[in-house]
Amino acid sequence: MATIDSQQHTRPALADRAVPRWQRYVPGHHWKNAHDEFEGAKIGMWLFLTTEVLLFAGLFVAYAVFRMKYPEAFINGSHYLDWRFGFINTCVLLLSSFTVAWSVRNAQLDERDKLVRNLFISVVCGGVFLAIKFIFEYGPKWAEGKRPGSLFSYPNAENAYEPIWWGVYYGATAIHAAHVVIGMALLTWVMVGAMKGKYGPKHYTSVENVGLYWHLVDLIWIFLFPLLYLIH
Amino acid sequence: MKINDFAVALGLMIVAFFAAFVSGMDYFHWSWMGGDAAWESGRGTDDLYIFIWQFCVFWFVWLMGFVGYFAIKYRRRRGVAPERSPSHHTMLELAWSVIPTIFLVIIFFWGFWGYMDKVVAEGNAEEISLRAWKWQWEMTYPNGQTSLISGEMSDGQVQPYPIFVVPEDYPVKLRMTSDDVIHSFWVPDLRQKFDVFPNRYTSYAFRMDPLSEADKQNTEDMFPGGFRDHRVFCAEYCGDMHAEMAAILRVVSRTDYLSFLDTGGFIPDSPVAFGEKLYTTKGCVACHSIDGAPNTGPTWLNAYGYDVPLASGGTVPYDANYIRESILVPAAKIHAGYPNQMVSYQGRVTDEELDAMIAYIQSLSDRGPQPLSAEGEEGADGETTEGVAPEGEAPAGEGEDAAPAEIEEESNA
Amino acid sequence: MTTVDPQSLPAEGHGHHDEGSYLTPRGGLWSTIWDWATTIDHKKIGVMYLFAILFMFFLGGVAAIAVRLELWEPVRVAADGTVTGQLFQLPGAGVAENNGLYNRIFTLHGAIMVFMVIVPSIPASLGNFLLPIVLGAKDVAFPRLNLLSWYIYLFGSVFAVSSILFGGVETGWTFYTPYSTTTDADHWRVVAMIMGVFILGFSSILTGLNFIVTVHKLRAPGMGWFDLPLLVWALYASAVIQVLATPVIGITMLLLLFERLFQIGIFDPALGGDPVLYQHFFWFYSHPVVYIMILPAFGVISEMIAVHSHKRIFGYRAIAFSSLGITAVSFLVWGHHMFTSEGEVAAAVFSALTFLVAIPTAIKVFNWIATLYKGSIALNTPMLYTLAFLFLFSIGGLTGLPLGALATDLHLHDSYFVVAHFHYVMMGGTIIAMIGAIHHWWPKMFGRMYNEFWGMMGCVLVFVGFNVTFFSQFLLGTRGMPRRYATYTDDFQFLHQVSTVGSWILLAGFLVHLFSLTASLFIGRKAPPNPWGGLTMEWETESPPTTHNFHDDPVATHGPYDFDDVVPPHCDPADYPKPAPLPEGTKAH
Ligand code: HEA
Ligand code: HEA
Ligand code: CUA
Ligand SMILES: [Cu+2]
């Protein structure tokens, strides 16, 4: 990527190891200043989050359509789910959202250790979420034959359309789980950067944006949880 | 604008009007459609099409007239400065937004009425079931007769195609479903198509124009009263042989139609009779009465065609899809006042059996379809025909000019 | 790219040192290639997109020629079993398999043309190149993201094209279920194609997102929203659709993939799923996408028509706002592709809304034509293309009306009338505008003038060939020829042959362009910075622009269309005389 950066923008404090990296940060050459760049990145992130919401909107529409068509199957379906796991997972994600929000604050206050710690807790929460999902929910259900579509083989089904319910359930939660995985990867990346001192009061764009992403992942779960587990 | 600009605009407009006028002539109708539509509503479609075409010609000629005129008149000349002119003109801009809108509203309503004409079947139509699969069609008539298959393969034919015999000048409604993927039933001469789905019924209604004198000369052993053929295409892409999924829609006289139903081939059992058998063999009789008597489940007498009050509130029409669903997924829509007790027949009934059940339940209702019977009187307020498919009381068709079959009143139960 | 003389900088006497144009090679061959492959310069990315898209257009065009050849004759089986009229006859294969081959070809044609050519066409190539420059910026907001979206585009295209190499896909570009989830036992090709479309969606989203932020945050000082060139408004409007509609195709393709791989049942009627739901999902994206295709074309047309008639654009605000109007309404009309499969109420609502969307488009057409009035119209290749656009797009758009009217659509749906309609709008609209725009900005991009005579020759051939190819298809459609048919009844043959001949003329026209543009890179006259007398900012910098677009940070001092009052930069005032001043007391608009 040498084309542009190498030619311009001398970085005055580059050699000065004593100065933390975030203080040495220079905005992209095409930005007027770091503030504009930060704002731009934030608008970009919000737009991206909009696309994510629309992506999930497709799933919610599918949910609504089939719920209307096959209410019995969906009521049975939500009885198969144990709301306690869903609830624990909701709490886990809420906690992680809290630590993520806190970590943004940490970056603004230049509290590097707390920043790393909070990010770490968030990643761990993501892991716990996935563990609960896979070990206590997907695993046993799959083994019992509660699977989507034509993979369905649960012998005690009460309604012919339960495979569709499982199709919606797995479709929605798996895509959400994929977002959790991506979010964890991003948080880890930010955490590593934080350890190296990349983020501080004057530059914390990535902390902010990854944080926004993580809140979205959380938010979508907050919609999925009642729709799938609670509404009878 | 100077006066001579107005003159040019006006002149171009007159040219455009003239062009639009000319393009309304029969020659253009023929060029576009290759011939007349074969029923009333199709002719309405053609009228709308020609109206839109004239509308488009008008705007297109007028606008392109301006483009051509400006491109020549104002072409660049070295060193000559253009004149100033306004770059914005509120009245003009309003006019060219509002005037087209008015026309578009007209086109919309016209299109909508024509559409309703096509989707809403006339009451008491002859209802024929149509099944599609990769890559063939088959019709089953109310008495169980199925459609013909074109005879020996002539040169050029890639696969045999079915021939659908339908009566002239009588409302017909096809109840269509597919065994595999989506197909679409298109008769270009009827100017309409509807998709055929694997998991539901859709319908296709029409009333064929009577046979013309020339058609009546066009006879064949099976159709002494003459016939007229229209093409049928599958219009929804369905795989390798999509392009070969054709058929012939053959319009015949009413008498020929009835005798075709009688003799046209092997009759297994009419769906109604078959459905009556299933009523006992499948055990429906245990819960559903056919005489209106109360039982565990709702009665079938005069059920079809009415609205069903639902346990969950609201109503749904008691139609073919409702019957199908209630057999396959009984819990989906519970009739108010009855327990949710019925077991699903998913996997325990075939499509033919479903068809038969539908026909049977229809036959028990005074709102059921009214098959074309020899009396040829449609619109006769739908008295039940007691589940009996029209028997062959029709006088055998007697050559060309046979007056519309004249008939004694069929007794109703 | 190394063919272009890097030293073609006009000595315009800016204070800076000579940076060289963005095309100047950096070192030897390999380091130049590496430089391009890792560049975050929006101009290089735009140029790479341009060539990739033209290559894809060529591939799609080859498929189109094959489609037309196969339709030269209907498929017939003679009494002795010999088959005629099939373009390809695989040894040992029957009529069905060989027809299946045709189905693969048109599917690939449609999929390539839509997902790999026309959706990215103008925004990703010309838009990327021009957007920052006309805003007076050094780059798009997120240059690295831009590079990423280019690689995503490449990656997705490789996926999709690999499905060709392994034998092709025969689902149609619409992938209707349950056909697309059940066809073809060895399904990896279908999966690859669906994956490809899913991936390409991300590229489109990222480009759109980048453009929106760029327009919001990187305008030159002094450039308000109503000083933006209309190209920017158009790119902005289409970027909004890209961002809002594309995620829906993403989820649709994902669910389709699940359906295909695991039969999760959502779209499968056998399990109680709903194929019509798939259609709603698909068109919820694929209708707005047609405006992603056409809005940028509207943008370049607005630029070209103003510059080449040297006239302030008529009704600036009306054009700008109608772009936003189209964006808004575009999300409400998807159901007009499903009149034969949805319920009556939906059909009526969607039909009404469809007519609503025709109005803002009509407003644009009226404004463009009014711009010509009292202009100084230069009839060169870009302008010929602009006029061709007005002609062809009007036909395409007007034939949308009988499709939007319910009664007539029941007849025309899935017939060749639809095929003709969408070629008139996509090819006659977007592609024609794009080829014109390539000529318009070619001198800016590569610093060379193409040969005007051959440019105009190509344009005439394309125009004639296009009408011959596709007008005949309107007639085929109304007379009852269904689309996606490998064969037909005899009475359609004449019109099909006319259409096929037309496709050869088209091919000839494009080849002329290919040669004339290629030749210009080698032997073309050096381009001046402002060959057409344009006023937007790209004409202020040299041709080709320097790495950083401008030597100094530019400031907007006049509007993009102030032709009456400003002598275009770098131009001889004698070539562009100003109109007489207004008489006392009158007010300019
Ligand atoms: C660039 C892409 C593009 C554009 C811009 C459009 C524009 C329009 N389209 Fe088109 N359309 C497609 C691409 C596009 N379409 C494609 C790809 C398909 C088929 C997909 C498939 O099935 O494979 C399709 C199919 C399609 C259908 C479905 C047909 C069917 O399958 O049954 C319909 C129905 O309403 C429709 C309508 C319209 C309308 C009303 C417009 C309007 O926006 C047009 C507005 C323009 C004008 C009106 C002309 C210009 C104005 C004037 C000349 C001024 C005078 C005009 C008036 C006074 C009105 N289109
Ligand atoms: C952008 C969109 C686009 C474009 C440009 C085209 C271009 C063409 N299309 Fe295509 N077409 C579609 C989109 C497009 N099409 C879609 C979406 C479908 C529906 C598919 C489906 O049903 O699933 C379709 C379907 C379709 C059919 C119907 C098939 C059927 O239903 O059975 C036909 C039939 O004639 C056809 C023909 C053509 C022809 C002759 C061209 C010609 O105009 C092509 C001419 C181009 C060339 C010959 C290439 C030459 C290029 C070069 C030499 C390089 C260029 C270099 C420079 C200019 C520098 N197309
Ligand atoms: Cu059946 Cu196409
Ligand atoms: Cu559309």
Short mmCIF file of C-alpha atoms in Angstrom, two decimals, chain C residues 251-565:
data_model
loop_
_atom_site.label_atom_id
_atom_site.label_comp_id
_atom_site.label_asym_id
_atom_site.label_seq_id
_atom_site.Cartn_x
_atom_site.Cartn_y
_atom_site.Cartn_z
CA ILE C 251 -30.13 -13.13 3.13
CA THR C 252 -32.12 -14.51 0.23
CA MET C 253 -29.09 -16.16 -1.27
CA LEU C 254 -28.07 -17.49 2.16
CA LEU C 255 -31.47 -19.03 2.74
CA LEU C 256 -31.43 -20.41 -0.79
CA LEU C 257 -28.06 -21.94 -0.04
CA PHE C 258 -29.35 -23.50 3.18
CA GLU C 259 -32.33 -24.75 1.26
CA ARG C 260 -30.16 -26.20 -1.43
CA LEU C 261 -27.65 -27.81 0.93
CA PHE C 262 -29.80 -28.83 3.90
CA GLN C 263 -33.37 -28.56 2.62
CA ILE C 264 -34.39 -26.43 5.56
CA GLY C 265 -37.81 -26.16 4.00
CA ILE C 266 -38.47 -22.44 4.01
CA PHE C 267 -38.91 -22.24 0.26
CA ASP C 268 -39.80 -25.86 -0.34
CA PRO C 269 -43.50 -26.47 -0.97
CA ALA C 270 -43.12 -30.16 -0.24
CA LEU C 271 -42.33 -29.31 3.38
CA GLY C 272 -44.84 -26.51 3.68
CA GLY C 273 -42.44 -23.79 2.64
CA ASP C 274 -43.43 -21.03 0.32
CA PRO C 275 -41.94 -20.48 -3.14
CA VAL C 276 -43.81 -17.21 -3.51
CA LEU C 277 -42.00 -15.94 -0.42
CA TYR C 278 -38.79 -16.55 -2.30
CA GLN C 279 -40.09 -14.48 -5.17
CA HIS C 280 -40.95 -11.64 -2.84
CA PHE C 281 -37.48 -11.76 -1.31
CA PHE C 282 -35.77 -11.94 -4.64
CA TRP C 283 -37.65 -9.05 -6.19
CA PHE C 284 -37.43 -6.95 -3.11
CA TYR C 285 -33.80 -6.69 -4.09
CA SER C 286 -33.99 -7.20 -7.79
CA HIS C 287 -36.43 -4.47 -8.53
CA PRO C 288 -34.50 -1.75 -6.67
CA VAL C 289 -31.42 -3.12 -8.37
CA VAL C 290 -32.71 -2.01 -11.75
CA TYR C 291 -32.51 1.52 -10.42
CA ILE C 292 -29.03 0.84 -9.11
CA MET C 293 -28.31 0.10 -12.75
CA ILE C 294 -30.04 3.05 -14.27
CA LEU C 295 -29.48 5.92 -11.83
CA PRO C 296 -25.74 6.20 -12.48
CA ALA C 297 -26.58 6.16 -16.18
CA PHE C 298 -28.93 9.08 -15.57
CA GLY C 299 -26.02 10.78 -13.85
CA VAL C 300 -23.56 10.46 -16.69
CA ILE C 301 -26.23 11.45 -19.18
CA SER C 302 -26.88 14.64 -17.22
CA GLU C 303 -23.19 15.46 -17.37
CA MET C 304 -22.72 14.66 -21.02
CA ILE C 305 -25.81 16.43 -22.21
CA ALA C 306 -24.87 19.62 -20.36
CA VAL C 307 -21.25 19.63 -21.44
CA HIS C 308 -21.79 18.78 -25.07
CA SER C 309 -24.62 21.22 -25.54
CA HIS C 310 -22.69 23.72 -23.48
CA LYS C 311 -25.80 24.64 -21.62
CA ARG C 312 -26.83 24.96 -18.03
CA ILE C 313 -28.81 21.84 -17.21
CA PHE C 314 -32.52 22.51 -17.20
CA GLY C 315 -34.30 21.92 -13.91
CA TYR C 316 -31.28 21.01 -11.79
CA ARG C 317 -33.30 20.53 -8.65
CA ALA C 318 -36.00 18.55 -10.39
CA ILE C 319 -33.39 16.13 -11.71
CA ALA C 320 -31.64 15.86 -8.37
CA PHE C 321 -34.83 15.29 -6.41
CA SER C 322 -36.29 12.91 -8.94
CA SER C 323 -33.27 10.69 -8.32
CA LEU C 324 -34.16 10.60 -4.66
CA GLY C 325 -37.82 10.09 -5.57
CA ILE C 326 -36.91 7.10 -7.67
CA THR C 327 -34.86 5.74 -4.80
CA ALA C 328 -37.79 5.99 -2.44
CA VAL C 329 -40.41 4.50 -4.74
CA SER C 330 -38.08 1.80 -6.02
CA PHE C 331 -38.57 -0.11 -2.79
CA LEU C 332 -42.32 -0.27 -3.17
CA VAL C 333 -42.91 -1.84 -6.54
CA TRP C 334 -41.18 -5.21 -6.47
CA GLY C 335 -44.49 -7.06 -6.72
CA HIS C 336 -44.92 -6.03 -10.35
CA HIS C 337 -42.78 -9.00 -11.33
CA MET C 338 -45.29 -11.34 -9.74
CA PHE C 339 -48.66 -10.29 -11.09
CA THR C 340 -49.34 -13.86 -12.18
CA SER C 341 -48.47 -15.37 -8.84
CA GLU C 342 -49.61 -13.00 -6.11
CA GLY C 343 -53.06 -12.11 -4.80
CA GLU C 344 -55.36 -9.50 -6.30
CA VAL C 345 -54.88 -6.85 -3.66
CA ALA C 346 -51.11 -7.01 -3.86
CA ALA C 347 -51.27 -6.90 -7.62
CA ALA C 348 -53.44 -3.79 -7.62
CA VAL C 349 -51.24 -1.96 -5.13
CA PHE C 350 -48.02 -2.82 -6.90
CA SER C 351 -49.42 -1.88 -10.25
CA ALA C 352 -50.44 1.55 -9.01
CA LEU C 353 -47.05 2.15 -7.43
CA THR C 354 -45.32 1.08 -10.62
CA PHE C 355 -46.93 3.93 -12.48
CA LEU C 356 -45.81 6.25 -9.75
CA VAL C 357 -42.17 5.40 -10.43
CA ALA C 358 -42.53 6.29 -14.10
CA ILE C 359 -43.15 9.95 -13.26
CA PRO C 360 -39.79 11.00 -11.81
CA THR C 361 -38.14 9.25 -14.74
CA ALA C 362 -40.31 11.08 -17.22
CA ILE C 363 -39.39 14.34 -15.48
CA LYS C 364 -35.73 13.63 -16.07
CA VAL C 365 -36.28 12.93 -19.75
CA PHE C 366 -38.20 16.18 -20.17
CA ASN C 367 -35.45 18.13 -18.42
CA TRP C 368 -32.72 16.67 -20.57
CA ILE C 369 -34.56 17.52 -23.72
CA ALA C 370 -35.20 21.03 -22.46
CA THR C 371 -31.48 21.35 -21.82
CA LEU C 372 -30.84 20.98 -25.54
CA TYR C 373 -32.97 24.03 -26.23
CA LYS C 374 -30.80 26.91 -27.40
CA GLY C 375 -27.66 24.99 -26.61
CA SER C 376 -24.53 24.72 -28.66
CA ILE C 377 -24.69 21.06 -29.46
CA ALA C 378 -21.52 19.24 -30.45
CA LEU C 379 -22.37 16.05 -32.26
CA ASN C 380 -19.45 13.88 -31.22
CA THR C 381 -19.39 10.29 -30.00
CA PRO C 382 -20.43 10.94 -26.40
CA MET C 383 -23.25 13.19 -27.55
CA LEU C 384 -24.43 10.69 -30.16
CA TYR C 385 -24.54 8.13 -27.41
CA THR C 386 -26.48 10.54 -25.26
CA LEU C 387 -29.06 11.04 -27.98
CA ALA C 388 -29.15 7.29 -28.57
CA PHE C 389 -29.77 6.88 -24.88
CA LEU C 390 -32.73 9.24 -24.97
CA PHE C 391 -34.19 7.32 -27.88
CA LEU C 392 -33.62 3.80 -26.60
CA PHE C 393 -34.29 4.39 -22.95
CA SER C 394 -37.56 6.10 -23.77
CA ILE C 395 -38.67 3.04 -25.68
CA GLY C 396 -37.53 0.80 -22.86
CA GLY C 397 -39.23 2.86 -20.20
CA LEU C 398 -42.44 3.36 -22.11
CA THR C 399 -42.76 -0.37 -22.70
CA GLY C 400 -42.65 -0.69 -18.93
CA LEU C 401 -46.15 0.77 -18.95
CA PRO C 402 -47.99 -2.16 -20.56
CA LEU C 403 -46.01 -4.39 -18.20
CA GLY C 404 -47.11 -2.35 -15.23
CA ALA C 405 -50.77 -2.39 -16.29
CA LEU C 406 -52.32 -5.52 -14.84
CA ALA C 407 -54.47 -6.76 -17.70
CA THR C 408 -51.75 -6.45 -20.29
CA ASP C 409 -49.07 -7.91 -18.06
CA LEU C 410 -51.02 -11.14 -17.71
CA HIS C 411 -50.42 -11.52 -21.41
CA LEU C 412 -46.90 -10.12 -21.63
CA HIS C 413 -45.34 -11.55 -18.50
CA ASP C 414 -42.46 -13.96 -19.19
CA SER C 415 -42.72 -13.37 -22.90
CA TYR C 416 -40.19 -11.86 -25.26
CA PHE C 417 -41.86 -8.54 -24.68
CA VAL C 418 -40.29 -8.51 -21.24
CA VAL C 419 -36.97 -9.56 -22.73
CA ALA C 420 -37.14 -6.65 -25.16
CA HIS C 421 -38.21 -4.25 -22.40
CA PHE C 422 -35.31 -5.00 -20.16
CA HIS C 423 -32.75 -5.00 -22.91
CA TYR C 424 -33.98 -1.59 -23.98
CA VAL C 425 -33.56 -0.24 -20.48
CA MET C 426 -30.46 -2.13 -19.42
CA MET C 427 -28.53 -2.26 -22.64
CA GLY C 428 -30.18 0.71 -24.38
CA GLY C 429 -30.08 2.62 -21.12
CA THR C 430 -27.19 1.72 -18.90
CA ILE C 431 -24.76 0.11 -21.34
CA ILE C 432 -25.29 2.78 -23.99
CA ALA C 433 -24.79 5.49 -21.38
CA MET C 434 -21.72 3.74 -20.13
CA ILE C 435 -20.12 3.38 -23.55
CA GLY C 436 -20.85 7.05 -24.16
CA ALA C 437 -19.37 7.92 -20.79
CA ILE C 438 -16.29 5.87 -21.50
CA HIS C 439 -15.75 7.99 -24.58
CA HIS C 440 -16.49 11.17 -22.68
CA TRP C 441 -13.98 10.48 -19.91
CA TRP C 442 -11.51 8.39 -21.90
CA PRO C 443 -9.22 11.39 -22.49
CA LYS C 444 -9.31 12.15 -18.80
CA MET C 445 -8.65 8.61 -17.73
CA PHE C 446 -5.88 7.75 -20.16
CA GLY C 447 -4.70 11.04 -21.52
CA ARG C 448 -5.40 10.10 -25.12
CA MET C 449 -8.01 11.14 -27.66
CA TYR C 450 -9.78 8.37 -29.54
CA ASN C 451 -10.56 8.67 -33.22
CA GLU C 452 -13.84 10.54 -33.57
CA PHE C 453 -14.81 8.97 -36.88
CA TRP C 454 -14.50 5.41 -35.64
CA GLY C 455 -16.21 6.32 -32.41
CA MET C 456 -19.22 7.59 -34.33
CA MET C 457 -19.16 4.61 -36.66
CA GLY C 458 -19.27 2.29 -33.69
CA CYS C 459 -22.11 4.25 -32.21
CA VAL C 460 -24.17 4.07 -35.38
CA LEU C 461 -23.59 0.32 -35.71
CA VAL C 462 -24.53 -0.30 -32.12
CA PHE C 463 -27.63 1.85 -32.43
CA VAL C 464 -28.85 0.16 -35.59
CA GLY C 465 -27.88 -3.32 -34.47
CA PHE C 466 -29.55 -2.78 -31.15
CA ASN C 467 -32.88 -1.83 -32.63
CA VAL C 468 -32.83 -4.64 -35.12
CA THR C 469 -32.03 -7.14 -32.39
CA PHE C 470 -34.54 -6.06 -29.84
CA PHE C 471 -37.42 -4.29 -31.52
CA SER C 472 -38.28 -7.54 -33.24
CA GLN C 473 -38.49 -9.11 -29.81
CA PHE C 474 -41.37 -6.84 -28.79
CA LEU C 475 -43.38 -8.25 -31.66
CA LEU C 476 -42.39 -11.77 -30.79
CA GLY C 477 -43.59 -11.21 -27.27
CA THR C 478 -47.00 -9.80 -28.01
CA ARG C 479 -47.58 -12.54 -30.53
CA GLY C 480 -47.03 -15.18 -27.92
CA MET C 481 -43.37 -16.19 -27.82
CA PRO C 482 -42.44 -17.21 -24.26
CA ARG C 483 -38.99 -16.43 -22.93
CA ARG C 484 -36.38 -19.01 -21.95
CA TYR C 485 -37.41 -21.22 -24.86
CA ALA C 486 -34.82 -23.13 -26.82
CA THR C 487 -37.28 -23.60 -29.64
CA TYR C 488 -40.49 -22.15 -31.05
CA THR C 489 -43.28 -22.68 -33.52
CA ASP C 490 -42.54 -21.93 -37.14
CA ASP C 491 -44.35 -18.62 -37.41
CA PHE C 492 -41.88 -17.00 -35.01
CA GLN C 493 -38.87 -17.89 -37.10
CA PHE C 494 -38.69 -14.81 -39.28
CA LEU C 495 -38.57 -12.37 -36.37
CA HIS C 496 -36.07 -14.53 -34.54
CA GLN C 497 -33.79 -14.45 -37.54
CA VAL C 498 -34.08 -10.69 -37.80
CA SER C 499 -33.06 -10.50 -34.17
CA THR C 500 -30.09 -12.78 -34.70
CA VAL C 501 -28.83 -10.73 -37.61
CA GLY C 502 -29.12 -7.66 -35.44
CA SER C 503 -26.92 -9.24 -32.81
CA TRP C 504 -24.15 -9.55 -35.41
CA ILE C 505 -24.38 -5.88 -36.22
CA LEU C 506 -24.13 -5.18 -32.52
CA LEU C 507 -21.08 -7.34 -32.23
CA ALA C 508 -19.49 -5.49 -35.13
CA GLY C 509 -20.21 -2.16 -33.45
CA PHE C 510 -18.61 -3.21 -30.19
CA LEU C 511 -15.59 -4.59 -31.99
CA VAL C 512 -15.14 -1.23 -33.71
CA HIS C 513 -15.13 0.42 -30.30
CA LEU C 514 -12.78 -2.16 -28.91
CA PHE C 515 -10.27 -1.53 -31.68
CA SER C 516 -10.63 2.21 -31.79
CA LEU C 517 -10.23 2.61 -28.05
CA THR C 518 -7.33 0.20 -27.87
CA ALA C 519 -5.63 1.95 -30.76
CA SER C 520 -6.07 5.32 -29.09
CA LEU C 521 -3.92 4.17 -26.19
CA PHE C 522 -1.04 3.65 -28.58
CA ILE C 523 -1.46 6.15 -31.35
CA GLY C 524 -4.05 8.56 -30.00
CA ARG C 525 -3.40 12.27 -29.88
CA LYS C 526 -2.43 13.50 -26.43
CA ALA C 527 -5.51 14.73 -24.65
CA PRO C 528 -5.74 18.28 -23.38
CA PRO C 529 -6.96 18.67 -19.81
CA ASN C 530 -10.37 19.83 -20.94
CA PRO C 531 -11.21 18.60 -24.41
CA TRP C 532 -14.98 19.18 -24.17
CA GLY C 533 -15.14 22.43 -22.26
CA GLY C 534 -16.56 20.93 -19.10
CA LEU C 535 -16.89 22.87 -15.86
CA THR C 536 -16.84 20.12 -13.28
CA MET C 537 -13.66 19.70 -11.31
CA GLU C 538 -12.22 16.73 -13.15
CA TRP C 539 -11.60 19.05 -16.10
CA GLU C 540 -9.49 21.38 -14.00
CA THR C 541 -6.80 18.88 -13.31
CA GLU C 542 -4.64 17.45 -16.07
CA SER C 543 -5.31 14.40 -18.22
CA PRO C 544 -4.61 11.92 -16.82
CA PRO C 545 -4.81 13.31 -13.28
CA THR C 546 -1.89 13.23 -10.91
CA THR C 547 -1.73 10.75 -8.12
CA HIS C 548 -3.38 13.13 -5.74
CA ASN C 549 -5.86 14.39 -8.31
CA PHE C 550 -5.04 18.06 -7.77
CA HIS C 551 -1.92 19.99 -7.06
CA ASP C 552 -3.57 22.34 -4.65
CA ASP C 553 -6.62 21.69 -2.60
CA PRO C 554 -9.31 22.84 -4.98
CA VAL C 555 -12.03 25.24 -4.04
CA ALA C 556 -15.36 25.39 -5.82
CA THR C 557 -15.70 28.84 -7.31
CA HIS C 558 -18.50 28.26 -9.78
CA GLY C 559 -21.33 25.79 -10.22
CA PRO C 560 -20.92 22.71 -12.39
CA TYR C 561 -23.16 24.09 -15.13
CA ASP C 562 -22.44 27.83 -15.23
CA PHE C 563 -21.69 27.69 -18.93
CA ASP C 564 -23.24 31.07 -19.58
CA ASP C 565 -20.84 32.90 -17.33
#
